[in-house]
CSV table of C-alpha atoms in Angstrom, one decimal:
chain,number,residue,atom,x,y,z
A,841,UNK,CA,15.7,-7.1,13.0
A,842,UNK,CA,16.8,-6.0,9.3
A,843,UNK,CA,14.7,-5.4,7.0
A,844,UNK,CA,16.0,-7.0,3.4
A,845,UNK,CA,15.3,-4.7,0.7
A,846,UNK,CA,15.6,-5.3,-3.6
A,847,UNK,CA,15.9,-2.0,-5.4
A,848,UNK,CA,14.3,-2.6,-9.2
A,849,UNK,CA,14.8,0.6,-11.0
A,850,UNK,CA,16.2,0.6,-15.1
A,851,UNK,CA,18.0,4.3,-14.0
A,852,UNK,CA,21.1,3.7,-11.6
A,853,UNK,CA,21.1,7.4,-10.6
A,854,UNK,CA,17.8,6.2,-8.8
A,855,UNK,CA,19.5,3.4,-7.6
A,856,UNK,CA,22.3,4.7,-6.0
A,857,UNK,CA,20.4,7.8,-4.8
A,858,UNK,CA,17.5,5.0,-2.9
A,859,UNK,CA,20.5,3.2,-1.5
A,860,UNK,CA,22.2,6.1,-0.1
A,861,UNK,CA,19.0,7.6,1.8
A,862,UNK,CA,18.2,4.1,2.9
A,863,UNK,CA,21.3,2.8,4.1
A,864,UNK,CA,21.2,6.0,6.8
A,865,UNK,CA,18.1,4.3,8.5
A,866,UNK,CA,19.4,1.0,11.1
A,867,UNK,CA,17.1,-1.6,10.5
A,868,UNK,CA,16.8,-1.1,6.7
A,869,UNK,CA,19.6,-3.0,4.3
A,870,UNK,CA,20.0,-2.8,0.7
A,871,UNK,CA,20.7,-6.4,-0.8
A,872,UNK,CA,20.4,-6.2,-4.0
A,873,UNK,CA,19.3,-4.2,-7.1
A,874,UNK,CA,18.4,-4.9,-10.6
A,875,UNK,CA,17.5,-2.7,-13.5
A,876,UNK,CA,14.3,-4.7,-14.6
A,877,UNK,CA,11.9,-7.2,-13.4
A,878,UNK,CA,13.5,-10.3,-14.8
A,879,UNK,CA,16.7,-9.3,-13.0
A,880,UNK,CA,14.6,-8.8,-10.1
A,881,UNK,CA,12.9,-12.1,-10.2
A,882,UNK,CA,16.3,-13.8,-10.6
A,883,UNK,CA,17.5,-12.0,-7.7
A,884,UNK,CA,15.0,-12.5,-5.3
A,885,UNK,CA,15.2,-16.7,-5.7
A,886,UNK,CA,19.1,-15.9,-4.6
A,887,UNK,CA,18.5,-12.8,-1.7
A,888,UNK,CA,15.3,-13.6,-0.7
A,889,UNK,CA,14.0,-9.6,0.1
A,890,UNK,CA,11.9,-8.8,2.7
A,891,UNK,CA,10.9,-5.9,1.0
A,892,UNK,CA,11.3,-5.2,-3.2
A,893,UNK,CA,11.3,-1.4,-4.3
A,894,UNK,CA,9.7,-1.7,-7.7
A,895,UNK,CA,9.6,0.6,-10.5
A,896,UNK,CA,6.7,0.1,-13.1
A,897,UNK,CA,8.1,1.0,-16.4
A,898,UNK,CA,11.2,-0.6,-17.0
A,899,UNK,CA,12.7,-2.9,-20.7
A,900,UNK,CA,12.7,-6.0,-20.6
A,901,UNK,CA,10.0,-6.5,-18.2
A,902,UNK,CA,7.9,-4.0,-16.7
A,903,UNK,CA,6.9,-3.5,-12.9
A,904,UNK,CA,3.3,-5.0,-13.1
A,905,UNK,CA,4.6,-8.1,-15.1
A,906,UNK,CA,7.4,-9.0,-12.3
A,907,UNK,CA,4.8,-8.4,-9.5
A,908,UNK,CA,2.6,-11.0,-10.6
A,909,UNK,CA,5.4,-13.3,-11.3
A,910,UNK,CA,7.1,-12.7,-7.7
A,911,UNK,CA,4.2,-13.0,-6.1
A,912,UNK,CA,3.1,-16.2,-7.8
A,913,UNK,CA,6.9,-17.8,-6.8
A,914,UNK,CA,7.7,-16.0,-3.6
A,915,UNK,CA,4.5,-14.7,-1.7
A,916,UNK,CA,6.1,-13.7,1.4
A,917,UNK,CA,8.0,-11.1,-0.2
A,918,UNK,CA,6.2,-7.8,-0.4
A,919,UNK,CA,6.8,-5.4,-3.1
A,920,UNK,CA,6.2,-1.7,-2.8
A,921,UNK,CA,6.2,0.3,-6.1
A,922,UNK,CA,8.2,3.7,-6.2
A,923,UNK,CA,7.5,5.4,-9.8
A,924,UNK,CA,6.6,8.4,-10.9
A,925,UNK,CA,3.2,7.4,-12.6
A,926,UNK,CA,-0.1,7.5,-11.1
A,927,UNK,CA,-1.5,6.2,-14.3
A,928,UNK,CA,-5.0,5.1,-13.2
A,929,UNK,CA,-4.2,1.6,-15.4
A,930,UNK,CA,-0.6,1.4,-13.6
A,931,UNK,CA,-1.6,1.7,-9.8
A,932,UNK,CA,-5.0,-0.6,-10.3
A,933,UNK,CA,-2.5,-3.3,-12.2
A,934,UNK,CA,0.0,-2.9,-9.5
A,935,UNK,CA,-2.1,-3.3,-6.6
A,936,UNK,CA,-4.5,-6.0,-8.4
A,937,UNK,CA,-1.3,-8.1,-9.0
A,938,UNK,CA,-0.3,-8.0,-5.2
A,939,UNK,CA,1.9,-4.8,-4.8
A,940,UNK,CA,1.3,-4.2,-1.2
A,941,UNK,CA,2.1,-0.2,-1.7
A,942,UNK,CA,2.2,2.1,-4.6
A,943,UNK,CA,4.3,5.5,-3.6
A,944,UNK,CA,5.8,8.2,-6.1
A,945,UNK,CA,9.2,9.0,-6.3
A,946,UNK,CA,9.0,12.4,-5.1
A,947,UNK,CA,7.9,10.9,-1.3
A,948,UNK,CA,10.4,12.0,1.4
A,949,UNK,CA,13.1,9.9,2.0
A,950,UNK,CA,11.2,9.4,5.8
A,951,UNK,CA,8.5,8.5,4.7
A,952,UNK,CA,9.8,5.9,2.4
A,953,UNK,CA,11.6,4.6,5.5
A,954,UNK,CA,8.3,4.3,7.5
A,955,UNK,CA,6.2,2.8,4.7
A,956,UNK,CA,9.0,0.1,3.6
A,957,UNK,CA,8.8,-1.1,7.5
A,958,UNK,CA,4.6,-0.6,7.1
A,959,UNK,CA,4.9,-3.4,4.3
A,960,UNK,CA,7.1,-5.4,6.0
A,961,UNK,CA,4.2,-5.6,8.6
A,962,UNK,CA,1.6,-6.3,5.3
A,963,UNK,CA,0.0,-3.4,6.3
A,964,UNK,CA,-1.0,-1.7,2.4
A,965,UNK,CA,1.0,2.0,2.0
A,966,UNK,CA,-0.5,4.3,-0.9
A,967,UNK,CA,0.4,7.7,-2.0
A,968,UNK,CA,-1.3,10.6,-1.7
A,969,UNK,CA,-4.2,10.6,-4.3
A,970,UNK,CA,-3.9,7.1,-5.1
A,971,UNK,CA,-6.8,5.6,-3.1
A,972,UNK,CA,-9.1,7.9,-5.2
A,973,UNK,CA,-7.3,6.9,-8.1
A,974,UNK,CA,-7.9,3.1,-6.8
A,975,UNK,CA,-12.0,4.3,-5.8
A,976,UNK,CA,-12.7,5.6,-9.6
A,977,UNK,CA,-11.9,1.8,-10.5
A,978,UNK,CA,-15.3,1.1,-8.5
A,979,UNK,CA,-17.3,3.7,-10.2
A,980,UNK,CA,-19.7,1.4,-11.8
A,981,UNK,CA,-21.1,0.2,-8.5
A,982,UNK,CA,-24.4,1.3,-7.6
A,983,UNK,CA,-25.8,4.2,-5.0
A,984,UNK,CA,-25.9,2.8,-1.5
A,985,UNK,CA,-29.0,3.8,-1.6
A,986,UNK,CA,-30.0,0.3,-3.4
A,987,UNK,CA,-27.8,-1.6,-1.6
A,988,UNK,CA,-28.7,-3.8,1.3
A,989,UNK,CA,-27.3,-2.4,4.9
A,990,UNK,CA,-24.2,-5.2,5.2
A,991,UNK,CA,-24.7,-7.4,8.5
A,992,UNK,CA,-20.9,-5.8,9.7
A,993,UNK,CA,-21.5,-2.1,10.0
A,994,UNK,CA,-23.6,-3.0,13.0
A,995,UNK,CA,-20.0,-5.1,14.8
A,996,UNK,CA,-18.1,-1.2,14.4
A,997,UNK,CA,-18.3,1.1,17.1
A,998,UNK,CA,-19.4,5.0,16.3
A,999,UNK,CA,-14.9,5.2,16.7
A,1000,UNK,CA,-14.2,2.6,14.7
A,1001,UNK,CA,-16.5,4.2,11.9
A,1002,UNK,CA,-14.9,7.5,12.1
A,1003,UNK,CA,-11.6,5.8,11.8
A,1004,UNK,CA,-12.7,3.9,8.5
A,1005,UNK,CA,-14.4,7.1,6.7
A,1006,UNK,CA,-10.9,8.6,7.4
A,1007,UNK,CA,-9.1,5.5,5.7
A,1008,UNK,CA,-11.2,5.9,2.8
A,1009,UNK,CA,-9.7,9.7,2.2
A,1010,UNK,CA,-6.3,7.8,2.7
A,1011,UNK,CA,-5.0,9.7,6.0
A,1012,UNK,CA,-2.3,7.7,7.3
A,1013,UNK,CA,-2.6,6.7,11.1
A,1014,UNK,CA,-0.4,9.9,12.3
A,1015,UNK,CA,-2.8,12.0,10.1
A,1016,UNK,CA,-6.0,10.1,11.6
A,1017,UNK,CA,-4.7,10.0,15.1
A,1018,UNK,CA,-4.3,14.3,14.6
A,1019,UNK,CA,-7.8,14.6,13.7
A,1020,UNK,CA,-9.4,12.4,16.2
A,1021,UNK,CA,-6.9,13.7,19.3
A,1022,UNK,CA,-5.7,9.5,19.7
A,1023,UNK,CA,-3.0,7.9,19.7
A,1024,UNK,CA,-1.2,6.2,16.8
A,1025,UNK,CA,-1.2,3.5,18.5
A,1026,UNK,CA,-5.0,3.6,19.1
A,1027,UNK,CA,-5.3,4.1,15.5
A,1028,UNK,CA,-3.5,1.2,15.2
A,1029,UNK,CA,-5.8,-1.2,17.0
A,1030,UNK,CA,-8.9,0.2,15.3
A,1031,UNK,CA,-7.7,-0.5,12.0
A,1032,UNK,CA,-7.2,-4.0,13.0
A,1033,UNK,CA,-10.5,-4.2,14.6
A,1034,UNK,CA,-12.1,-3.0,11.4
A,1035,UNK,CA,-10.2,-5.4,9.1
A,1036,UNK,CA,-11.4,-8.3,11.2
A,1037,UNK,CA,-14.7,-7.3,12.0
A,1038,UNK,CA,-15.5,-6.4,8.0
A,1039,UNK,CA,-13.2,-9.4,6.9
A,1040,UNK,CA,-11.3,-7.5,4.3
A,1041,UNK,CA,-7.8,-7.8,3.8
A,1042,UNK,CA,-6.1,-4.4,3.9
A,1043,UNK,CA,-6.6,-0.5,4.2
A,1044,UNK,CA,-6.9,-1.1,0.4
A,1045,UNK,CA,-10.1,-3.1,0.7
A,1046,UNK,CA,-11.4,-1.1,3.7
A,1047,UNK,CA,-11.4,2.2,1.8
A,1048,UNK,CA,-12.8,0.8,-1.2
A,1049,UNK,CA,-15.8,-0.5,1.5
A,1050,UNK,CA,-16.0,2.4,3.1
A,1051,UNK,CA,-16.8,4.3,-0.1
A,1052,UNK,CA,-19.4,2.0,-0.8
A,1053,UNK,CA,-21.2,2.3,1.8
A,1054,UNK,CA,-20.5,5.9,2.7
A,1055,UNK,CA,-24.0,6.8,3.6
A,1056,UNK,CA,-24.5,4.0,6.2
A,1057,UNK,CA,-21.5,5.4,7.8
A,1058,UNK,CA,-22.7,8.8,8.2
A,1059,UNK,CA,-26.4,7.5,10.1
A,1060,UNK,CA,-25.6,8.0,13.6
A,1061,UNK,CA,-25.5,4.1,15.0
């Protein structure tokens, strides 16, 4: 199955640079690109992408402002930001808007591959150092220490706990199955274990939980 990709981007070096690294890979096609988000929003009523590469500052209409809009017309499509800003404001707009990923542009071209085909899935893709970005938004919340022990840590095993403490440092599953000796594919099934168990919606939410309640997670069960 091909995965139907938008490239948003105002510089068309970056363009045709994205396009030619993706177009190697067999199940990823380039449909379309625009050079700001009210291109993008045009285009995506007439290609319908699977997948939208999205930069954040662009004229006309920035990255944040064309997530919310695409997302409010055309939910199924996912959008994955690629920029070179890790602004603090940018990546907690982006994500808060419905960006399913937030990457910078100095990510391998592989790894772009594998988290482009991550979103497709809905699985949430961030960069390195953007989940603590994402955490300082959550600063104000109290110790855990005054918080009450939630009813769901007791539903995750003493694995599935490890797994989510990981998640919160924003280890991808290759870098969590490493450190536990498991396969990806293990990894895999925890992390939708631990989404369903804790009802939250994406590694997102989970590390954000997990950093909450990061003290509960460290009493042995």
């Amino acid at each position: 199955m091909m995965i139907k990709v938008l490239l948003v981007d105002d510089q068309s070096l970056i363009r045709q640079g994205l396009k030619a690294l993706l177009e190697l890979e067999p199940d990823i096609e380039i449909v379309g690109e625009a050079e700001n988000g009210e291109q993008a929003i045009n285009l995506v009523a007439q290609l319908q992408p699977d997948v939208i590469l999205l930069d954040i500052r662009m004229p006309i209409m920035d990255g944040v402002a064309a997530t919310r809009e695409i997302q409010k017309r055309f939910a199924k499509t996912k959008i994955l930001v690629l920029t070179t800003f890790d602004d603090d404001e940018y990546v907690s707009a982006a994500m808060q808007n419905g960006a399913m990923g937030y990457l910078l542009k100095d990510t391998p071209s592989e790894e772009l591959a594998v988290a482009i085909r991550a979103v497709h899935k809905g699985y949430t893709q961030l960069g390195p150092g953007i989940v603590k970005k994402l955490l300082t938004q959550f600063s104000h919340v109290a110790p855990t220490q005054s918080l009450p022990v939630p009813s769901s840590l007791g539903e995750l095993t003493p694995r599935e706990k490890e797994v989510l403490q990981l998640i919160a440092t924003g280890a991808s599953n290759r870098e969590i199955a490493h450190q536990l000796y498991i396969s990806e594919g293990t990894v895999k099934n925890h992390v939708t274990n631990i989404l369903n168990r804790l009802n939250l919606r994406d590694r997102t939410q989970a590390a954000i939980w997990a950093n909450t309640y990061l003290s509960y997670l460290n009493e042995p069960s």
